[in-house]
Coordinates of C-alpha atoms and ligand atoms in Angstrom, one line a residue:
M1 CA 24.4 66.1 29.3
S2 CA 20.7 65.2 29.0
D3 CA 20.3 67.0 32.3
Q4 CA 17.6 69.3 30.9
I5 CA 15.5 66.6 29.4
T6 CA 15.8 64.5 32.6
R7 CA 15.0 67.4 34.9
R8 CA 12.0 68.2 32.8
Q9 CA 10.9 64.6 33.0
F10 CA 11.6 64.7 36.7
A11 CA 8.6 66.8 37.5
K12 CA 6.5 64.1 35.9
L13 CA 8.5 61.2 37.2
A14 CA 8.7 62.3 40.8
G15 CA 5.0 62.4 41.1
A16 CA 4.2 59.7 38.7
A17 CA 3.9 57.0 41.3
A18 CA 1.2 59.0 43.0
L19 CA -0.6 60.4 40.0
G20 CA -3.7 58.9 38.5
V21 CA -3.8 56.3 41.3
G22 CA -7.2 55.2 42.1
A23 CA -6.7 55.4 45.8
T24 CA -8.2 57.8 48.3
S25 CA -7.6 61.4 47.5
G26 CA -5.6 63.2 50.2
A27 CA -8.3 65.8 50.8
A28 CA -10.4 63.8 53.1
A29 CA -7.4 62.2 54.8
S30 CA -5.5 65.4 55.6
P31 CA -6.1 66.8 59.0
L32 CA -4.4 70.0 57.7
A33 CA -6.9 71.1 55.2
A34 CA -8.2 74.2 57.0
P35 CA -7.2 77.5 55.5
V36 CA -4.6 79.1 57.6
V37 CA -2.8 81.5 55.3
R38 CA -4.3 84.9 56.0
E39 CA -5.1 84.1 59.6
T40 CA -1.6 83.0 60.8
V41 CA 0.4 86.1 59.8
G42 CA -1.0 89.2 61.2
R43 CA 1.3 91.5 59.2
Q44 CA 0.2 95.1 58.5
P45 CA -1.0 95.6 55.0
I46 CA 1.9 96.6 52.7
E47 CA 2.2 98.9 49.8
P48 CA 1.7 97.4 46.2
R49 CA 4.9 95.8 45.0
A50 CA 6.6 96.4 48.3
F51 CA 7.9 93.7 50.7
P52 CA 7.6 93.9 54.5
A53 CA 10.3 95.6 56.5
G54 CA 12.9 93.2 57.4
F55 CA 12.3 90.9 54.4
L56 CA 15.5 88.9 54.0
W57 CA 17.1 89.2 50.6
G58 CA 19.8 86.7 50.0
T59 CA 21.7 84.7 47.4
A60 CA 22.8 81.1 47.3
T61 CA 25.5 78.7 46.2
A62 CA 26.6 75.1 47.0
S63 CA 30.0 73.7 47.9
Y64 CA 30.8 71.4 44.9
Q65 CA 29.5 74.0 42.5
V66 CA 31.8 76.9 43.6
E67 CA 34.6 75.8 46.0
G68 CA 37.2 73.9 43.9
A69 CA 40.2 72.9 46.1
V70 CA 39.0 69.3 46.0
A71 CA 42.2 67.9 47.4
E72 CA 43.0 70.6 49.9
D73 CA 43.2 70.5 53.7
G74 CA 42.3 66.8 54.0
R75 CA 39.0 66.8 52.0
G76 CA 38.0 63.3 50.9
P77 CA 36.5 62.6 47.5
S78 CA 32.7 63.0 47.0
V79 CA 30.4 61.1 44.6
W80 CA 30.5 64.2 42.4
D81 CA 34.3 64.0 42.1
T82 CA 34.0 60.5 40.9
F83 CA 31.1 61.1 38.7
S84 CA 32.5 64.2 37.0
H85 CA 35.8 62.5 36.3
T86 CA 34.0 59.6 34.6
P87 CA 34.2 60.4 30.9
G88 CA 30.9 61.2 29.3
K89 CA 28.9 62.0 32.4
V90 CA 29.2 65.8 32.4
M91 CA 29.0 68.1 29.5
N92 CA 32.5 68.6 28.0
N93 CA 33.7 66.4 30.8
A94 CA 33.8 69.4 33.1
T95 CA 34.6 68.9 36.8
G96 CA 34.4 70.9 40.0
D97 CA 38.2 70.6 40.6
V98 CA 38.5 74.4 40.4
A99 CA 35.0 75.7 39.8
D100 CA 34.9 79.3 41.0
D101 CA 37.9 78.7 43.2
H102 CA 35.7 80.1 46.0
Y103 CA 37.7 78.2 48.6
H104 CA 40.5 80.7 48.0
R105 CA 38.4 83.7 46.8
Y106 CA 35.7 83.7 49.4
K107 CA 36.6 87.1 50.7
T108 CA 36.3 88.6 47.3
D109 CA 32.9 86.8 46.9
V110 CA 31.7 88.2 50.2
Q111 CA 32.4 91.6 48.8
L112 CA 30.3 90.8 45.8
M113 CA 27.4 90.0 48.1
K114 CA 28.0 93.2 50.1
S115 CA 27.9 95.3 47.0
L116 CA 24.5 93.7 46.1
G117 CA 23.3 94.6 49.5
V118 CA 22.2 91.1 50.4
K119 CA 21.4 90.4 54.1
A120 CA 21.9 86.7 53.9
Y121 CA 24.0 84.1 52.2
R122 CA 23.0 80.4 51.8
F123 CA 26.0 78.2 51.3
S124 CA 26.6 74.5 51.7
I125 CA 29.1 72.6 53.7
A126 CA 31.0 69.8 52.0
W127 CA 30.5 66.7 54.1
P128 CA 33.8 65.1 52.8
R129 CA 35.7 68.1 54.0
V130 CA 34.5 67.6 57.5
F131 CA 34.4 63.8 57.5
P132 CA 36.7 62.6 54.7
Q133 CA 35.7 59.0 55.5
G134 CA 32.0 59.9 55.8
S135 CA 32.0 59.1 59.6
G136 CA 34.6 58.4 62.3
A137 CA 37.5 60.7 62.5
P138 CA 36.6 64.4 61.8
N139 CA 39.0 66.7 59.8
P140 CA 39.0 70.0 61.8
K141 CA 40.8 71.7 58.9
G142 CA 37.9 71.1 56.7
L143 CA 35.4 72.8 59.1
D144 CA 37.9 75.6 59.5
F145 CA 37.1 76.8 56.0
Y146 CA 33.4 77.3 57.0
N147 CA 34.5 79.0 60.2
R148 CA 36.5 81.5 58.1
L149 CA 33.6 82.0 55.7
V150 CA 31.1 82.5 58.5
D151 CA 33.3 85.0 60.3
E152 CA 33.9 86.9 57.0
L153 CA 30.1 87.0 56.4
L154 CA 29.3 88.3 59.8
A155 CA 32.1 90.9 59.7
N156 CA 30.3 92.2 56.6
G157 CA 26.9 92.2 58.0
I158 CA 25.6 89.2 56.1
E159 CA 23.8 86.4 57.9
P160 CA 25.0 82.9 57.2
F161 CA 22.4 80.2 56.4
A162 CA 24.2 76.7 56.1
T163 CA 23.0 73.7 54.1
L164 CA 24.5 70.4 55.3
Y165 CA 23.9 68.3 52.2
H166 CA 24.0 69.7 48.7
W167 CA 24.7 66.4 47.0
D168 CA 28.4 65.9 47.7
L169 CA 28.2 62.6 49.5
P170 CA 31.6 61.2 50.7
Q171 CA 32.5 58.6 48.1
V172 CA 33.5 56.2 50.8
L173 CA 29.9 55.8 51.9
Q174 CA 28.8 55.1 48.4
D175 CA 31.5 52.5 48.0
R176 CA 31.1 50.9 51.3
V177 CA 27.3 50.8 51.9
G178 CA 25.7 52.0 48.6
G179 CA 25.2 55.6 49.8
W180 CA 21.6 56.4 50.5
E181 CA 20.7 52.8 49.8
S182 CA 21.8 52.1 53.4
R183 CA 20.5 53.4 56.8
E184 CA 24.1 53.6 57.7
T185 CA 24.3 56.7 55.6
A186 CA 21.3 58.2 57.3
Q187 CA 23.0 57.5 60.6
A188 CA 26.3 59.0 59.5
F189 CA 24.5 62.1 58.2
G190 CA 22.9 62.6 61.6
D191 CA 26.3 62.4 63.3
Y192 CA 27.9 64.8 60.9
A193 CA 25.0 67.2 61.4
G194 CA 25.4 67.1 65.2
Y195 CA 29.2 67.6 64.8
V196 CA 28.8 70.7 62.6
A197 CA 25.9 72.1 64.7
E198 CA 28.0 72.0 67.8
R199 CA 30.7 74.0 66.3
L200 CA 28.8 76.5 64.1
T201 CA 25.6 77.4 65.7
D202 CA 27.2 80.0 68.0
R203 CA 27.2 82.1 64.8
V204 CA 24.9 80.3 62.3
H205 CA 21.3 80.4 63.4
H206 CA 19.6 78.7 60.4
I207 CA 20.6 75.2 59.3
F208 CA 19.2 73.3 56.3
T209 CA 19.6 69.6 56.5
I210 CA 19.2 68.4 52.9
N211 CA 18.9 70.2 49.6
E212 CA 16.4 68.8 47.2
F213 CA 15.6 65.2 47.7
G214 CA 13.6 65.6 44.6
A215 CA 16.7 66.1 42.6
F216 CA 19.6 64.1 43.9
M217 CA 17.5 61.0 44.7
E218 CA 15.6 60.9 41.4
L219 CA 18.5 61.9 39.2
G220 CA 21.3 60.2 41.1
Y221 CA 19.7 56.9 42.2
R222 CA 16.8 56.3 39.8
I223 CA 17.7 57.9 36.4
G224 CA 21.5 57.8 37.0
I225 CA 22.4 61.1 35.3
H226 CA 23.7 62.7 38.4
A227 CA 26.1 61.3 40.9
P228 CA 26.4 58.6 42.0
G229 CA 24.9 57.5 38.6
V230 CA 22.9 54.6 39.9
K231 CA 19.7 53.2 38.4
L232 CA 18.0 51.4 41.2
P233 CA 14.9 49.2 40.6
P234 CA 11.8 50.5 42.2
G235 CA 11.9 48.7 45.5
R236 CA 15.4 49.6 46.3
F237 CA 14.9 53.1 45.1
N238 CA 11.9 53.7 47.3
Q239 CA 14.0 52.4 50.2
A240 CA 16.8 54.9 49.3
R241 CA 14.2 57.7 49.3
H242 CA 13.1 56.5 52.7
N243 CA 16.7 56.4 54.1
G244 CA 17.1 60.0 52.8
V245 CA 14.1 61.4 54.7
L246 CA 15.2 59.4 57.7
G247 CA 18.7 60.9 57.5
H248 CA 17.0 64.4 57.4
G249 CA 15.0 63.5 60.6
L250 CA 18.1 62.2 62.4
A251 CA 19.9 65.4 61.5
V252 CA 17.1 67.5 62.8
Q253 CA 17.3 65.7 66.1
A254 CA 21.1 65.9 66.3
I255 CA 21.1 69.6 65.5
R256 CA 18.5 70.1 68.4
A257 CA 20.7 68.0 70.7
K258 CA 24.0 69.7 69.8
G259 CA 23.2 73.1 68.5
K260 CA 23.0 76.2 70.6
P261 CA 19.4 77.0 71.9
G262 CA 17.5 79.0 69.4
T263 CA 19.1 77.3 66.4
K264 CA 16.5 77.1 63.7
V265 CA 16.3 73.9 61.6
G266 CA 14.6 73.2 58.2
L267 CA 15.3 71.8 54.8
A268 CA 15.5 73.2 51.2
E269 CA 13.2 71.1 49.1
N270 CA 12.4 71.5 45.4
L271 CA 8.8 70.4 45.9
V272 CA 6.8 69.9 42.7
V273 CA 4.4 72.8 42.8
G274 CA 0.9 72.3 41.3
V275 CA -0.1 75.6 39.8
P276 CA -3.9 76.0 39.1
V277 CA -4.3 76.3 35.3
I278 CA -7.1 78.8 35.9
E279 CA -7.4 80.4 39.4
T280 CA -10.9 79.2 40.2
P281 CA -11.6 77.5 43.5
A282 CA -11.9 74.0 41.9
H283 CA -8.6 74.2 40.1
I284 CA -6.9 75.8 43.1
A285 CA -8.1 72.9 45.3
A286 CA -6.9 70.5 42.7
A287 CA -3.5 72.1 42.6
E288 CA -3.1 72.0 46.3
Q289 CA -4.0 68.3 46.4
A290 CA -1.6 67.5 43.6
T291 CA 1.1 69.3 45.5
R292 CA 0.5 67.1 48.5
Q293 CA 0.3 63.9 46.5
V294 CA 3.3 64.3 44.1
N295 CA 5.5 65.2 47.0
A296 CA 4.4 62.2 49.1
Q297 CA 7.7 60.5 49.3
Y298 CA 9.6 63.6 50.5
L299 CA 8.0 66.8 51.9
T300 CA 4.6 65.3 52.6
V301 CA 5.9 62.5 54.8
I302 CA 8.3 64.9 56.5
M303 CA 5.4 67.3 57.3
E304 CA 2.8 64.7 58.1
G305 CA 4.7 61.7 59.5
K306 CA 3.0 59.3 57.2
Y307 CA 3.1 58.2 53.6
T308 CA 0.0 59.1 51.7
D309 CA -2.4 56.1 51.0
A310 CA -2.0 56.9 47.3
Y311 CA 1.8 56.6 47.5
L312 CA 1.6 53.3 49.4
A313 CA -1.0 52.0 46.9
A314 CA 1.0 53.2 43.9
T315 CA 4.3 51.6 45.1
G316 CA 2.6 48.4 46.2
A317 CA 5.1 45.6 46.7
D318 CA 7.8 48.1 46.1
A319 CA 6.8 50.4 49.0
P320 CA 9.6 51.2 51.5
H321 CA 9.9 49.2 54.7
F322 CA 9.7 51.3 57.8
T323 CA 8.8 51.3 61.4
P324 CA 6.5 53.8 63.3
E325 CA 9.6 55.1 65.0
D326 CA 11.1 55.9 61.6
L327 CA 8.1 58.0 60.8
R328 CA 8.4 59.8 64.1
V329 CA 12.0 60.7 63.4
I330 CA 11.3 61.7 59.8
A331 CA 8.5 64.1 61.0
S332 CA 10.7 65.7 63.7
P333 CA 9.2 69.2 64.0
L334 CA 10.9 72.0 61.9
D335 CA 11.2 75.6 62.5
F336 CA 10.9 76.6 58.9
V337 CA 10.6 75.1 55.4
G338 CA 12.8 76.2 52.5
T339 CA 11.4 75.9 49.0
N340 CA 13.6 75.8 45.9
I341 CA 11.2 77.0 43.1
Y342 CA 11.8 77.3 39.4
Q343 CA 9.1 75.8 37.2
P344 CA 5.4 75.2 37.4
M345 CA 3.4 72.0 37.0
F346 CA 0.0 73.1 35.7
V347 CA -2.9 71.3 37.2
R348 CA -6.7 71.2 36.6
A349 CA -9.5 69.7 38.6
D350 CA -10.6 66.3 37.4
S351 CA -13.4 64.0 38.1
G352 CA -11.2 61.0 38.6
P353 CA -10.4 59.6 42.1
S354 CA -7.4 61.8 42.8
G355 CA -9.4 64.9 41.9
F356 CA -6.7 66.4 39.8
A357 CA -4.9 66.1 36.5
V358 CA -1.6 67.5 35.3
V359 CA -1.8 69.7 32.2
P360 CA 1.3 69.0 30.0
N361 CA 3.2 71.9 28.6
P362 CA 2.7 72.3 24.8
A363 CA 5.8 72.3 22.6
S364 CA 5.7 76.0 22.3
Y365 CA 5.8 76.7 26.1
P366 CA 8.6 79.1 26.8
H367 CA 11.7 78.2 28.8
M368 CA 15.1 79.7 29.8
A369 CA 18.5 78.5 28.6
S370 CA 18.0 75.3 30.5
P371 CA 15.3 73.5 28.6
W372 CA 13.8 72.2 31.8
L373 CA 13.3 75.7 33.1
F374 CA 9.8 76.5 31.9
I375 CA 8.8 80.0 32.8
G376 CA 5.8 80.2 35.2
P377 CA 6.0 83.1 37.6
E378 CA 2.8 82.1 39.4
V379 CA 4.7 79.1 40.8
L380 CA 6.4 81.6 43.2
Y381 CA 2.9 82.4 44.5
W382 CA 1.5 79.0 44.7
G383 CA 4.5 77.1 46.1
P384 CA 4.7 79.0 49.4
H385 CA 0.9 79.3 49.5
H386 CA 0.4 75.5 49.3
V387 CA 3.1 74.9 51.9
A388 CA 1.6 77.3 54.3
K389 CA -1.9 76.1 53.8
L390 CA -1.3 72.3 53.6
W391 CA 1.0 72.1 56.6
N392 CA 0.4 75.3 58.6
V393 CA 4.0 76.3 58.2
P394 CA 4.6 79.6 60.0
E395 CA 8.0 80.4 58.5
I396 CA 8.9 79.8 54.8
Y397 CA 11.9 80.8 52.8
V398 CA 12.4 80.7 49.1
T399 CA 15.8 79.1 49.3
E400 CA 16.4 79.0 45.5
N401 CA 15.0 80.7 42.5
G402 CA 16.7 82.1 39.4
C403 CA 17.4 81.1 35.9
S404 CA 20.0 80.3 33.2
S405 CA 20.5 82.7 30.4
S406 CA 22.8 82.4 27.4
D407 CA 25.0 85.2 28.9
I408 CA 27.7 86.5 26.5
P409 CA 29.7 89.6 27.3
A410 CA 29.0 92.5 24.9
A411 CA 31.7 94.5 23.2
D412 CA 32.0 96.7 26.2
G413 CA 32.5 93.7 28.5
Q414 CA 29.1 93.9 30.1
V415 CA 26.5 91.2 30.3
Y416 CA 23.1 92.5 29.5
D417 CA 20.9 89.7 30.6
S418 CA 17.6 91.3 30.1
D419 CA 15.9 88.0 30.0
R420 CA 17.0 87.2 33.5
V421 CA 15.7 90.6 34.7
M422 CA 12.4 89.8 33.0
F423 CA 12.3 86.4 34.7
L424 CA 13.2 87.8 38.1
R425 CA 10.8 90.8 37.9
N426 CA 7.9 88.5 37.0
Y427 CA 8.7 85.8 39.6
L428 CA 9.2 88.5 42.3
T429 CA 5.9 90.1 41.5
Q430 CA 4.2 86.8 42.3
L431 CA 6.3 86.4 45.5
Q432 CA 5.2 89.9 46.6
R433 CA 1.6 88.9 45.9
A434 CA 2.0 85.9 48.2
V435 CA 3.5 88.0 50.9
A436 CA 0.8 90.6 50.5
D437 CA -1.8 87.9 50.9
G438 CA -0.3 86.9 54.2
V439 CA 1.8 83.9 53.2
P440 CA 4.6 83.9 55.8
V441 CA 7.6 84.0 53.4
Q442 CA 10.5 85.6 55.4
G443 CA 13.2 85.7 52.7
Y444 CA 14.3 84.9 49.3
F445 CA 17.7 83.5 48.1
L446 CA 18.5 84.1 44.5
W447 CA 20.3 81.3 42.7
S448 CA 23.0 82.1 42.2
L449 CA 25.6 84.6 43.3
M450 CA 27.8 83.7 40.4
D451 CA 28.0 81.3 37.5
N452 CA 29.2 77.9 38.6
F453 CA 29.4 74.2 38.0
E454 CA 25.8 73.3 36.9
W455 CA 26.0 69.6 37.6
A456 CA 25.7 67.4 34.5
D457 CA 25.5 70.6 32.3
G458 CA 29.0 71.5 33.5
Y459 CA 29.8 75.1 32.8
T460 CA 27.5 75.4 29.9
N461 CA 24.5 76.9 31.7
R462 CA 25.0 80.1 33.7
F463 CA 22.7 81.0 36.6
G464 CA 24.8 83.8 38.2
L465 CA 24.2 87.4 39.0
H466 CA 27.9 87.6 38.3
Y467 CA 29.5 86.4 35.1
V468 CA 32.5 84.2 35.8
D469 CA 35.4 84.1 33.3
Y470 CA 36.6 80.6 34.2
A471 CA 40.0 81.2 32.6
T472 CA 40.8 84.1 34.7
Q473 CA 38.3 83.7 37.6
Q474 CA 37.2 87.3 37.0
R475 CA 33.7 88.1 38.2
T476 CA 31.6 90.7 36.4
P477 CA 28.2 91.9 37.7
K478 CA 25.5 91.4 35.1
L479 CA 22.6 93.7 34.4
S480 CA 20.6 91.4 36.7
A481 CA 23.0 92.2 39.6
A482 CA 22.2 95.9 39.1
F483 CA 18.5 95.0 39.1
Y484 CA 18.7 92.9 42.3
R485 CA 20.7 95.6 44.0
E486 CA 17.9 98.1 43.3
V487 CA 15.2 95.8 44.4
I488 CA 17.0 95.1 47.7
A489 CA 17.6 98.8 48.3
A490 CA 14.0 99.7 47.5
N491 CA 12.5 96.6 49.2
R492 CA 10.0 96.3 46.3
V493 CA 9.7 94.9 42.8
L494 CA 11.1 97.4 40.3
Ligands
LIG1 C1 18.8 73.3 41.8 C2 20.1 73.0 42.5 C3 21.1 74.0 42.4 C4 21.3 74.5 41.0 C5 19.9 75.0 40.5 C6 19.9 75.5 39.1 O1 18.1 72.2 41.5 O2 19.7 72.8 43.9 O3 22.3 73.4 42.9 O4 21.8 73.5 40.2 O5 19.0 73.9 40.5

């Protein structure tokens, strides 16, 4: 529906609480301000446009967006089932009932990956398949699907990267305790994470706890245009945000307790990335501080174990309630940080107390088929760069990047998505620049393997490398799939 507008607003809204606040700028407060990027890496210099040997090229999907089979093998309903079946919530009243039928066609889909040459696949596990009641009795048949998928990936030489929460909250938790409004959900999420870790980490070595606080919280619990469609007032909303990051921390601890030694844990966050409007030292410093401040409620508290002064000042009486122990759990050490990066937020230095100002996009600013997806390739340079420098993160993945295009098959049946190729070439050029500068990005997961259920946009916006004919479930590689295959084979931008 108005997903695009709202997502566009989101970049502003998410940070709004912390922006323009007359409190202490983070620069002085951060103990992590020392430049670390070049020094931490120690890679050999690499050729222009080339990526280092072993760079992990991948692709990504998420359970509700591709699986279908919503009533099979004991799966319980999720908030997205309920939301999409509520008339008027999703474009054309589309649902994920069938989606890409990936639940039944996963073997075919693994072959699509193989023909691209990807080394890794990021998928998500549907919590209500594993715990139909959210907690309590597990449903082993639900986890079996992921056992089959993981085995199939490994048999084809593709490394599985699993996300535990890509927005399909068991409906029962929303009904019983208000979902993320309650600490019970955080606790249940930790238990579910431990259960999965115990059973998959013999084969899955990278686990993401949560995908994009910055989307499902803001859109689902504040603005109400994603499931569960709730519009909480500020105090309750900030508490829900807090319960979300607490759930992440509990999951990290449960995975460490139950997973095989050597399991790596992180998250996949769509941090709002401040991009310096001009690459001068002053604007760069402002963009870095903006990134720290506008992500205060999610990535910053996770990485620093404290809410910024500016966030607490901005939220005032509506600030979340928490204990020091909560903060300790939230900041449980991570092995890597995954970044979902699409559009920039341009920033300039400013003489006000925060030291930065957001530069709004003019009406003529170009975007892809989704109106929220403003094109700014430099964001793929600055996102990982800020994460490495602000928090001294030694292992970073781009866990999502890609774009929607108004893909229409040509007379010969092919999809010539030259705009997606343009988008990818330019973004990857900036990613290569980051890697060449020593930013420790280890891999890139292109969103998405194939067209799928794009949340409130239903099936109207296509993000896939493969065109999906939803009537026949036929998958057709687009021009961008050929492009990506060549990039992977050459390990350089082409
Ligand atoms: C991200 C979501 C992903 C997909 C892309 C286009 O925010 O994580 O599921 O919808 O956007």
